[in-house]
Amino acid sequence: MDDKNLTIGDIAEELGVSKTTISRAISGKGRIGEKTRERVLSYIEEHNYRPNVIAKGLAQQKTFNLAVVLPGDYNVAELPFFQKCMLGISRVASAHGYDVLLSMVTAQNTKQLRRAVANRKIDGAILTRTLAEDEPMKFLLQSGVPFVAIGSTDDESVVQIDNDHRSACRELTERLLQSGIRKLALIGSDESHIVTKNRRQGFEDAFEKKKGWKGSRQIFTNVRENAQVQKIVEELIADGTECIVSMDDFLCGCVLNALQQRNVAVPEQMQVVSFYDSTLLEHQKPSVTSIRFDVEELGQKACETLLAMLEGESVELRTLLGYEVRMRNSTKKK
Amino acid sequence: MDDKNLTIGDIAEELGVSKTTISRAISGKGRIGEKTRERVLSYIEEHNYRPNVIAKGLAQQKTFNLAVVLPGDYNVAELPFFQKCMLGISRVASAHGYDVLLSMVTAQNTKQLRRAVANRKIDGAILTRTLAEDEPMKFLLQSGVPFVAIGSTDDESVVQIDNDHRSACRELTERLLQSGIRKLALIGSDESHIVTKNRRQGFEDAFEKKKGWKGSRQIFTNVRENAQVQKIVEELIADGTECIVSMDDFLCGCVLNALQQRNVAVPEQMQVVSFYDSTLLEHQKPSVTSIRFDVEELGQKACETLLAMLEGESVELRTLLGYEVRMRNSTKKK
DNA sequence: CTGAAAGCGCTTACAG
DNA sequence: CTGAAAGCGCTTACAG
């Protein structure tokens, strides 16, 4: 059945034509007689021939591999994001005949990525997040390897695919304000992640637009540990904050936990909002009002864009994908 | 600086020797004069030459790629496991000059893996979990691609790397029994995951050993949703169960949640135990008694074993890695 | 100890 | 429309 190592040469011999002809029949490039092509194609079909991609690559100076750069220090909150993103990327890659090579990097250690590039094992790369000081990005930039970044950056020379976090956070905040909330707080993690800045801006934007608005807001960033959240929540309860917006589902989990332990009812005594709408909070009661991004689509789009670049097509410098605000039971109905 | 596309031919010409010689100097295979070798090596060093791995692979019929087969349906509880495992694998692979190709599969869809194999883009594969009915494993088996499985299976023809879940669960249970608990329950997810069966057995083992022991146990498997957990916990509280053992950290999170909502104090009124000791429960109060596996080591070991197989070395059919039982504050001190 | 040559399995000008 | 030949960048018998 599996004529395992059938080569183009074998087929040529078998069919009494040249290797060139076989190659042309397969690739569709170059002129070839309709009948010859059909003969070749049906032979291939029947004998289950699969071209050797490595050899093809060598001849064409391609690898048909894409590197996906994955931070090794992803935290729990980001894991579901990574998973879906990866799914989107690998589906598109696969559909286009590409494979995905994994490069795990940390802030200090970009070895794996460097190796993949130095060994010429990839045609392009996808960065799965963006940092203010982004080593992998710097490296990619100076190495000349085509790449796209999932996330945003000020660098006008990098192709970016991102959700519109700023607008999303603005819209969400606006809705909260419209519902009559006068005192709210935003909690986020690493300021070094560009996405954190963008959300923060969106939050501020909402207040900008509401000029004469009376009320107060507080912002906490670089919050990473449950202990910090507990402290913050305690303060917020004390000073009468009405709503806590968390920038990721891990933080939101901590917030809910803190409230529960202090017997503060959600949403009656404190409203709670999160981002991502990930599996992390999936089973939470009450269900959590959240922004929803289609992460798989994000991955797909990123991969499609990179593939287009590799084909020499010109692509948008910046692709902003949408979002959805999902009002649920952790906030009061207006 | 970056003499980008330097080839073996360029160096040969430059140094006035043959390509064969260059190749030998690099690979260390075949006889070569000490001085010649040094000349070549220092030239390479100086000009920052990197051999083209793809070309090398074509000549040697190798790809220097390993497929890591990743279920696309990993749930939150498994995500941290995957991340660490991946880290271990990719570190070892990288250190040995191999790259990691990602194959995302689902129960129904093993396309990506099939493609990688059919295209001859990998030298071997690593399965990151084992199922009772394991499609990817079946495929790998019949395709003849060398592979190792992280997890266990009855199939004596597959090389397995696993933690000793059965002993771990037995030891944990024994400790609970020794501490005086008379009534306990075990909650787990998919029975189709072999690891679930193993743990269940370990749980039973502990009772076997304690012959004349009086008391009762309950086992719930195929539990996936928070709603199910809530119901179960309710029953368990009602019938006076003293301790709930969860097979993963997601389930345990649900259990803790259920207890908290019903104002059942941990560990005073109900003791709680989990597996994995993952970041999922990292910040939980009280801290959760748990078994701890070194997942990164697991990944490393799996990769090392596969690499050894590719070198033609003979390897253990079965490698069982250890575990640690961490007693914390969700159980009573003896 | 060293090299010429063939080969890995493809592609692609070039010529016909 | 088709093919011979050179080439992608390596490795590896074989001969010397």
XYZ file of C-alpha atoms (C1' of nucleotides) in Angstrom:
700
model
C 0.000 0.000 0.000
C 2.359 2.602 1.288
C 4.922 2.751 -1.467
C 6.945 4.540 1.113
C 9.872 6.049 -0.558
C 8.643 6.615 -4.017
C 10.499 9.457 -5.685
C 9.917 11.646 -8.630
C 12.604 9.662 -10.418
C 10.792 6.374 -9.900
C 7.626 7.795 -11.327
C 9.427 9.279 -14.296
C 10.980 5.955 -15.106
C 7.741 4.092 -14.626
C 5.878 6.439 -16.901
C 8.657 6.858 -19.414
C 8.848 10.612 -19.102
C 11.368 12.959 -17.505
C 11.543 14.072 -13.922
C 10.942 17.574 -15.149
C 7.573 16.534 -16.424
C 6.607 14.910 -13.180
C 7.629 17.982 -11.290
C 5.581 20.167 -13.563
C 2.517 18.009 -13.278
C 2.689 18.265 -9.519
C 3.506 21.911 -9.146
C 1.294 23.113 -11.943
C 4.097 25.394 -13.085
C 5.321 25.369 -16.660
C 3.561 24.072 -19.742
C 2.557 20.478 -19.823
C 0.213 18.438 -22.001
C -3.163 17.830 -20.511
C -2.902 14.107 -21.069
C 0.569 13.773 -19.643
C -0.483 15.673 -16.551
C -3.444 13.443 -16.041
C -1.378 10.330 -16.440
C 1.094 11.561 -13.876
C -1.514 12.769 -11.453
C -3.455 9.567 -11.527
C -0.308 7.533 -11.051
C 0.542 9.629 -8.056
C -2.912 9.302 -6.659
C -2.951 5.588 -7.097
C 0.453 4.971 -5.622
C -0.047 7.432 -2.871
C 3.040 9.401 -3.697
C 3.980 12.302 -1.424
C 6.723 14.647 -2.519
C 9.637 15.031 -0.160
C 9.113 18.487 1.256
C 12.659 18.731 2.533
C 14.106 18.162 -0.914
C 11.635 20.554 -2.426
C 12.616 23.075 0.166
C 16.297 22.702 -0.524
C 15.755 23.289 -4.205
C 13.541 26.290 -3.552
C 15.445 27.653 -0.611
C 12.451 27.264 1.595
C 11.664 25.219 4.672
C 7.889 25.361 4.859
C 8.313 25.866 8.573
C 7.048 28.783 10.628
C 8.420 29.491 14.071
C 5.927 30.315 16.746
C 7.682 32.186 19.492
C 6.200 31.261 22.827
C 7.206 32.821 26.115
C 8.217 30.112 28.564
C 6.919 32.223 31.405
C 3.307 32.465 30.324
C 1.177 32.467 33.460
C -2.039 30.568 34.079
C -4.205 33.420 32.913
C -2.479 33.437 29.559
C -2.417 29.722 28.974
C -5.892 29.388 27.462
C -5.010 32.295 25.213
C -1.918 30.578 24.011
C -3.751 27.339 23.370
C -6.426 28.852 21.176
C -3.994 31.081 19.403
C -1.813 28.119 18.621
C -4.775 26.213 17.276
C -5.609 29.036 14.896
C -2.042 29.339 13.727
C -1.428 25.671 13.227
C -4.663 25.133 11.362
C -3.888 27.801 8.826
C -0.256 26.774 8.536
C -1.216 23.185 8.023
C -3.772 24.088 5.374
C -1.072 25.902 3.437
C 1.472 23.142 3.642
C 3.486 24.675 6.432
C 4.501 23.223 9.745
C 4.862 25.010 13.036
C 8.171 24.991 14.829
C 8.045 25.852 18.478
C 10.539 28.337 19.896
C 10.226 28.775 23.608
C 11.899 31.919 24.805
C 12.221 33.788 28.030
C 13.186 37.404 28.484
C 16.804 36.414 28.933
C 16.970 33.378 26.729
C 16.205 33.520 23.037
C 18.490 30.645 22.146
C 15.909 28.413 20.596
C 14.751 31.116 18.271
C 18.297 32.022 17.348
C 19.079 28.430 16.592
C 16.073 28.003 14.348
C 17.060 31.101 12.419
C 20.776 30.339 12.265
C 20.058 26.837 11.069
C 17.750 28.243 8.427
C 14.961 26.029 9.518
C 12.178 28.579 9.222
C 10.742 30.861 6.587
C 9.106 33.247 9.007
C 8.025 33.705 12.588
C 5.058 34.676 14.712
C 5.482 36.487 17.987
C 2.643 35.621 20.321
C 2.889 38.701 22.513
C 4.614 42.050 22.563
C 6.646 43.639 25.320
C 7.920 47.148 25.805
C 11.458 45.807 25.723
C 11.117 42.888 23.396
C 14.268 40.835 22.931
C 12.846 38.271 20.545
C 11.419 41.070 18.444
C 14.712 42.900 18.350
C 16.440 39.770 17.281
C 13.940 39.029 14.536
C 14.172 42.581 13.294
C 17.923 42.536 12.908
C 18.019 39.023 11.534
C 15.782 40.007 8.658
C 13.442 37.044 9.050
C 9.896 37.981 8.006
C 7.583 37.954 10.988
C 4.319 39.210 12.406
C 3.560 40.119 15.975
C 0.375 39.217 17.764
C -0.059 42.297 19.880
C 0.904 45.901 19.364
C 4.083 47.920 19.282
C 5.141 51.427 18.373
C 7.686 50.126 15.944
C 6.333 51.029 12.525
C 8.407 48.383 10.831
C 6.638 45.439 12.377
C 3.461 43.930 11.071
C 0.938 43.671 13.879
C -2.215 41.706 14.473
C -4.127 42.565 17.572
C -7.528 42.870 19.080
C -8.641 46.379 19.683
C -8.001 46.300 23.408
C -8.142 50.012 23.814
C -11.583 50.404 22.278
C -12.772 47.295 24.027
C -11.783 48.598 27.404
C -13.214 52.015 26.592
C -16.554 50.601 25.552
C -16.755 48.364 28.560
C -15.950 51.241 30.883
C -18.461 53.496 29.169
C -21.157 50.968 29.742
C -20.267 50.749 33.387
C -20.373 54.506 33.720
C -23.683 54.675 31.937
C -25.126 52.136 34.307
C -24.567 54.691 37.047
C -21.345 53.525 38.633
C -19.464 56.431 40.208
C -16.477 54.792 41.724
C -14.494 52.100 40.018
C -11.101 50.491 39.934
C -8.917 48.807 37.324
C -6.461 46.072 38.208
C -3.863 44.813 35.769
C -0.627 42.926 35.644
C 2.662 43.710 33.918
C 3.017 47.215 32.587
C 5.812 45.834 30.440
C 3.169 44.026 28.375
C 1.953 46.472 25.825
C -1.549 45.148 26.057
C -1.703 46.353 29.649
C -0.969 49.893 28.560
C -3.563 49.779 25.829
C -6.280 48.683 28.155
C -5.356 51.276 30.648
C -5.647 53.880 27.928
C -9.047 52.615 26.910
C -10.117 52.912 30.507
C -8.945 56.517 30.621
C -10.530 57.250 27.244
C -13.941 56.487 28.656
C -13.476 59.168 31.281
C -12.152 61.671 28.776
C -15.314 61.367 26.786
C -17.499 61.889 29.815
C -16.384 65.410 30.486
C -18.383 66.873 33.320
C -18.574 63.470 34.962
C -18.245 63.296 38.718
C -16.708 60.304 40.333
C -13.427 58.627 40.935
C -11.258 55.926 39.541
C -8.212 54.053 40.693
C -5.709 52.058 38.686
C -3.405 49.332 39.950
C -0.879 47.697 37.674
C 1.953 45.224 38.038
C -0.295 43.175 40.248
C 0.711 39.551 40.053
C 0.033 37.803 43.324
C -3.118 36.868 45.071
C -1.816 38.533 48.228
C -1.634 41.872 46.450
C -5.137 41.473 45.132
C -6.467 40.700 48.584
C -4.992 43.878 49.939
C -6.276 45.996 47.110
C -9.744 44.538 47.314
C -9.820 45.225 51.024
C -9.023 48.882 50.404
C -11.546 49.112 47.632
C -14.306 47.698 49.781
C -13.408 50.133 52.521
C -13.523 53.199 50.324
C -16.825 52.307 48.719
C -15.708 51.292 45.257
C -18.647 49.956 43.284
C -16.965 47.994 40.546
C -13.653 46.241 40.004
C -12.392 45.666 36.465
C -9.687 43.013 36.152
C -7.449 42.850 33.137
C -7.225 39.107 33.138
C -9.155 36.132 34.368
C -6.598 35.073 36.907
C -6.761 38.428 38.647
C -10.509 38.355 38.453
C -10.505 34.943 40.087
C -8.489 36.409 42.945
C -10.873 39.324 43.229
C -13.895 37.046 43.421
C -12.123 34.974 45.999
C -11.320 38.014 48.106
C -14.890 39.217 47.965
C -16.288 35.856 48.865
C -14.024 35.526 51.854
C -15.221 38.876 53.102
C -18.825 38.019 52.414
C -19.263 40.820 49.925
C -22.080 39.911 47.551
C -21.552 40.108 43.803
C -23.020 42.107 42.156
C -25.151 43.620 44.915
C -22.319 45.044 46.992
C -19.542 44.963 44.450
C -19.685 44.562 40.693
C -16.970 42.604 38.952
C -15.748 42.616 35.369
C -13.016 40.732 33.553
C -11.249 40.346 30.237
C -10.703 37.356 27.999
C -13.706 35.305 28.975
C -11.434 32.295 29.191
C -12.084 28.823 30.501
C -10.505 29.987 33.744
C -13.759 31.588 34.882
C -16.013 29.386 32.862
C -17.859 27.839 35.758
C -17.923 30.828 38.036
C -21.086 31.798 39.843
C -22.282 34.435 39.255
C -21.194 34.421 35.627
C -18.710 37.177 34.969
C -19.278 40.152 32.675
C -16.356 40.178 30.340
C -14.886 41.177 27.046
C -14.566 38.385 24.583
C -11.927 38.105 21.887
C -11.809 35.455 19.251
C -8.327 34.236 19.959
C -8.361 31.470 17.438
C -9.244 33.976 14.761
C -6.367 36.110 15.964
C -3.983 33.228 15.458
C -5.425 32.464 12.055
C -5.194 36.044 10.907
C -1.614 36.281 12.088
C -0.666 33.171 10.204
C -2.492 34.224 7.062
C -0.745 37.552 7.141
C 2.659 35.994 7.546
C 1.963 33.583 4.727
C 0.929 36.478 2.494
C 4.187 38.221 3.310
C 6.124 35.123 2.375
C 4.304 35.098 -0.950
C 5.595 38.588 -1.476
C 2.173 40.165 -1.171
C 1.962 43.475 0.577
C 0.030 43.386 3.818
C -1.534 45.834 6.226
C 0.916 47.082 8.789
C -1.761 46.801 11.399
C -4.788 44.558 11.634
C -7.180 45.252 14.456
C -9.684 42.545 15.234
C -12.933 43.136 17.036
C -14.304 42.213 20.401
C -17.577 41.658 22.113
C -18.731 42.923 25.466
C -20.670 40.255 27.290
C -22.816 41.553 30.075
C -23.489 38.832 32.621
C -24.514 38.476 36.226
C -21.519 39.942 37.986
C -22.726 43.427 37.062
C -26.114 44.975 37.716
C -28.551 45.380 34.859
C -28.799 48.978 33.971
C 29.530 40.337 9.988
C 26.883 37.817 9.139
C 28.364 36.103 6.122
C 24.851 34.877 5.659
C 24.916 32.237 3.091
C 28.344 30.852 3.369
C 28.462 27.264 2.180
C 30.813 24.421 2.560
C 31.862 25.023 -1.026
C 32.850 28.627 -0.323
C 35.007 27.579 2.565
C 36.628 24.798 0.567
C 37.537 27.216 -2.156
C 38.777 29.826 0.252
C 40.987 27.361 2.046
C 42.096 25.496 -1.031
C 40.840 22.120 0.098
C 37.913 19.941 -0.907
C 34.385 20.057 0.343
C 34.899 16.574 1.700
C 37.556 17.875 4.006
C 35.387 20.667 5.292
C 32.587 18.252 5.936
C 34.902 15.968 7.841
C 36.323 18.740 9.945
C 32.839 19.727 10.987
C 31.356 16.330 11.572
C 34.415 14.805 13.142
C 33.832 11.705 11.044
C 36.592 10.233 8.908
C 40.306 10.814 9.139
C 41.601 14.313 8.830
C 44.927 16.004 9.617
C 45.013 17.829 12.882
C 46.256 20.997 11.256
C 43.758 20.964 8.455
C 40.947 20.482 10.897
C 42.097 23.384 12.979
C 42.398 25.638 9.973
C 38.884 24.784 8.912
C 37.428 25.086 12.378
C 38.968 28.437 13.020
C 37.827 29.734 9.659
C 34.332 28.607 10.456
C 34.479 30.166 13.870
C 35.757 33.425 12.527
C 33.285 33.692 9.718
C 30.426 32.488 11.778
C 29.531 29.696 9.429
C 26.468 27.597 10.218
C 25.868 24.461 8.223
C 22.559 24.201 6.439
C 20.669 21.659 8.480
C 18.134 21.043 5.763
C 20.815 20.064 3.253
C 22.538 17.944 5.820
C 19.255 16.287 6.553
C 18.560 15.547 2.928
C 21.922 13.901 2.538
C 21.482 11.887 5.714
C 17.813 11.161 5.330
C 17.067 12.975 8.534
C 15.087 16.054 9.447
C 16.286 16.885 12.932
C 12.685 17.573 13.780
C 10.615 15.928 16.477
C 6.850 16.097 16.465
C 5.176 16.853 19.749
C 1.614 15.669 19.576
C -0.613 17.981 21.529
C -4.314 17.434 22.081
C -6.232 20.491 20.941
C -8.796 19.812 23.642
C -6.550 20.114 26.651
C -8.571 21.659 29.438
C -7.511 24.365 31.851
C -6.343 21.880 34.434
C -3.954 20.323 31.954
C -2.575 23.503 30.484
C 0.146 24.101 33.068
C 1.153 20.480 32.618
C 1.508 20.921 28.914
C 3.512 24.095 29.303
C 6.115 22.590 31.589
C 6.280 19.385 29.662
C 6.879 21.301 26.482
C 9.641 23.281 28.107
C 11.421 20.114 29.139
C 11.072 18.597 25.712
C 12.171 21.611 23.767
C 15.171 22.243 25.980
C 16.517 18.765 25.458
C 15.688 18.748 21.761
C 17.362 22.072 21.274
C 20.471 20.961 23.138
C 20.774 18.026 20.760
C 20.306 20.001 17.603
C 16.684 19.084 17.097
C 13.671 21.284 16.650
C 10.163 20.687 17.852
C 7.315 20.530 15.387
C 3.877 21.010 16.814
C 1.086 18.630 15.826
C -2.236 19.552 17.291
C -4.664 16.703 17.192
C -8.119 15.997 18.464
C -9.752 12.639 18.945
C -11.243 12.825 15.472
C -8.611 14.791 13.676
C -5.043 13.618 13.387
C -4.410 15.389 10.115
C -1.541 17.515 11.246
C 0.347 14.535 12.534
C -0.356 12.574 9.376
C 0.874 15.411 7.254
C 4.110 15.741 9.186
C 4.748 12.039 8.793
C 3.679 11.789 5.167
C 5.832 14.764 4.284
C 8.735 13.146 6.058
C 9.313 16.192 8.157
C 10.029 14.421 11.421
C 12.395 11.775 12.717
C 10.265 10.817 15.688
C 7.339 11.863 17.820
C 6.301 12.391 21.411
C 2.776 11.741 22.559
C 1.923 13.986 25.490
C -0.855 11.865 26.917
C -2.339 8.414 26.510
C -5.931 7.422 26.005
C -7.673 4.097 26.181
C -8.593 4.454 22.527
C -5.699 6.399 21.207
C -5.961 7.365 17.543
C -2.670 9.238 17.275
C -0.915 6.315 18.913
C -2.475 3.824 16.545
C -1.422 5.911 13.618
C 2.136 6.257 14.854
C 2.342 2.558 15.502
C 1.299 1.572 12.009
C 3.320 4.295 10.332
C 6.501 2.959 11.871
C 7.704 6.347 13.078
C 9.745 5.978 16.282
C 7.939 7.557 19.196
C 7.583 7.658 22.947
C 4.434 8.218 24.959
C 4.215 10.391 28.012
C 1.762 8.398 30.056
C 1.010 4.712 30.255
C -0.570 2.104 28.052
C -0.947 -1.651 28.032
C 0.589 -1.896 24.619
C 3.950 -3.539 25.182
C 5.320 -2.215 21.945
C 5.275 1.436 22.971
C 7.983 3.109 24.945
C 6.440 4.895 27.914
C 7.528 7.620 30.257
C 5.257 8.353 33.146
C 5.092 9.388 36.720
C 4.103 6.649 39.081
C 0.550 7.813 39.518
C -0.647 4.603 41.016
C 1.910 4.546 43.818
C 1.495 8.248 44.324
C -2.220 7.961 44.798
C -1.770 4.925 47.012
C 0.723 6.659 49.263
C -1.391 9.757 49.515
C -4.450 7.724 50.394
C -2.532 5.696 52.958
C -1.469 8.836 54.681
C -5.011 10.055 54.834
C -6.172 6.760 56.287
C -3.392 6.804 58.832
C -4.380 10.270 59.908
C -7.652 8.751 61.015
C -10.000 9.560 58.185
C -12.796 6.992 57.904
C -14.868 8.299 55.097
C -13.415 9.686 51.922
C -14.202 10.309 48.296
C -12.244 10.448 45.051
C -13.289 12.655 42.164
C -11.744 12.355 38.728
C -12.386 13.291 35.141
C -12.220 11.205 31.963
C -11.975 7.478 32.464
C -10.728 7.344 28.906
C -7.485 8.923 30.088
C -5.314 6.115 31.293
C -3.918 8.249 34.066
C -7.382 8.384 35.600
C -7.519 4.607 35.825
C -4.071 4.414 37.366
C -4.918 6.820 40.092
C -8.118 5.091 40.825
C -6.175 1.861 41.222
C -3.721 3.485 43.573
C -6.641 4.684 45.620
C -8.018 1.154 45.802
C -4.581 -0.268 46.555
C -4.434 1.699 49.765
C -7.594 0.045 50.962
C -6.407 -3.402 49.923
C -3.393 -3.049 52.131
C -5.446 -1.970 55.102
C -7.310 -5.197 55.462
C -9.446 -5.075 58.546
C -10.071 -1.391 58.040
C -13.534 -0.040 58.696
C -14.830 2.856 56.781
C -16.173 3.812 53.404
C -15.072 5.297 50.163
C -16.783 6.660 47.115
C -15.425 7.186 43.649
C -16.759 9.548 40.994
C -15.244 9.664 37.546
C -16.031 11.361 34.249
C -16.714 14.518 36.188
C -16.026 17.531 34.022
C -18.321 20.383 34.933
C -18.532 22.563 37.952
C -22.224 21.815 38.206
C -21.502 18.109 38.681
C -18.939 18.862 41.329
C -21.383 21.048 43.219
C -23.891 18.256 43.354
C -21.362 15.682 44.430
C -19.932 17.912 47.123
C -23.394 18.552 48.453
C -24.000 14.829 48.794
C -20.639 14.281 50.375
C -21.229 16.946 52.967
C -24.593 15.450 53.761
C -23.297 11.952 54.278
C -20.457 13.000 56.525
C -17.498 12.487 54.204
C -14.316 13.740 55.845
C -12.014 14.202 52.916
C -12.323 14.821 49.171
C -9.457 13.842 46.884
C -9.545 15.511 43.463
C -7.605 14.129 40.557
C -6.815 17.470 39.098
C -6.511 21.053 40.183
C -9.481 22.269 38.235
C -11.788 19.825 39.973
C -10.229 20.730 43.277
C -10.876 24.390 42.580
C -14.540 23.535 42.026
C -14.618 21.548 45.243
C -13.133 24.401 47.242
C -15.607 26.737 45.665
C -18.516 24.484 46.541
C -17.365 24.189 50.130
C -16.856 27.886 50.488
C -20.313 28.667 49.164
C -21.780 26.313 51.728
C -19.627 27.730 54.505
C -17.904 24.442 55.145
C -14.517 25.138 56.720
C -11.385 23.550 55.267
C -9.830 21.526 56.799
C -11.894 21.595 59.976
C -15.140 20.342 58.499
C -13.858 18.870 55.289
C -10.343 18.014 54.240
C -9.312 18.549 50.661
C -6.533 17.051 48.562
C -5.467 17.506 44.980
C -3.017 16.346 42.329
C -0.469 18.189 40.222
C 0.233 21.081 42.521
C -0.080 23.350 39.501
C -0.212 27.113 39.297
C -3.974 26.768 39.157
C -4.209 26.478 42.933
C -1.015 28.338 43.649
C -2.579 31.160 45.581
C -5.318 29.214 47.283
C -6.016 29.708 50.987
C -5.682 27.378 52.761
C -2.805 25.892 50.785
C -3.791 22.576 49.284
C -2.233 19.224 50.155
C -1.203 17.710 46.887
C 1.005 15.357 44.996
C 3.763 16.992 43.073
C 5.292 15.718 39.859
C 8.258 17.202 38.118
C 6.637 17.707 34.760
C 9.579 19.406 33.140
C 11.704 16.420 34.048
C 9.067 14.212 32.520
C 9.329 16.095 29.251
C 13.101 15.983 29.339
C 13.190 12.288 30.020
C 10.749 11.618 27.209
C 12.823 13.590 24.768
C 16.081 12.003 25.884
C 14.572 8.587 25.457
C 13.316 9.331 21.977
C 16.680 10.744 20.988
C 18.381 7.613 22.271
C 16.030 5.531 20.160
C 16.875 7.571 17.103
C 20.548 6.902 17.785
C 19.721 3.244 17.675
C 20.346 2.713 21.350
C 18.080 0.342 23.184
C 15.917 1.972 25.796
C 13.755 0.930 28.712
C 10.246 0.068 27.661
C 8.936 1.845 30.698
C 10.374 4.693 32.730
C 8.551 5.581 35.912
C 9.416 8.904 37.460
C 8.844 9.744 41.097
C 6.530 12.049 42.975
C 6.317 13.904 46.201
C 3.435 14.159 48.586
C 3.110 17.673 49.939
C 1.083 17.916 53.087
C -0.315 21.412 53.488
C -3.096 23.187 55.286
C -6.136 21.748 53.575
C -5.681 18.548 55.575
C -5.403 18.161 59.322
C -2.060 17.419 60.884
C -2.014 13.898 62.130
C 45.451 12.016 5.319
C 42.714 13.964 1.123
C 39.731 14.481 -2.999
C 36.593 13.527 -7.149
C 32.351 11.952 -7.820
C 27.885 10.345 -7.026
C 23.925 10.910 -4.438
C 19.877 12.752 -1.231
C 14.910 14.292 -4.041
C 13.479 17.998 -5.664
C 13.299 22.639 -9.133
C 14.254 25.497 -12.949
C 16.492 28.077 -16.612
C 17.595 26.745 -21.225
C 17.158 24.507 -25.506
C 14.525 22.156 -28.682
C 4.754 20.534 -25.032
C 9.090 17.970 -23.227
C 13.784 16.829 -21.604
C 18.903 17.048 -20.317
C 21.496 19.245 -17.221
C 22.837 21.988 -13.515
C 21.893 23.254 -9.010
C 20.153 23.548 -3.826
C 24.194 22.345 0.330
C 25.349 18.746 2.337
C 27.418 13.422 3.056
C 29.810 9.299 2.008
C 31.633 5.230 -0.239
C 35.653 4.644 -3.041
C 40.181 5.379 -4.668
C 44.597 7.077 -4.032
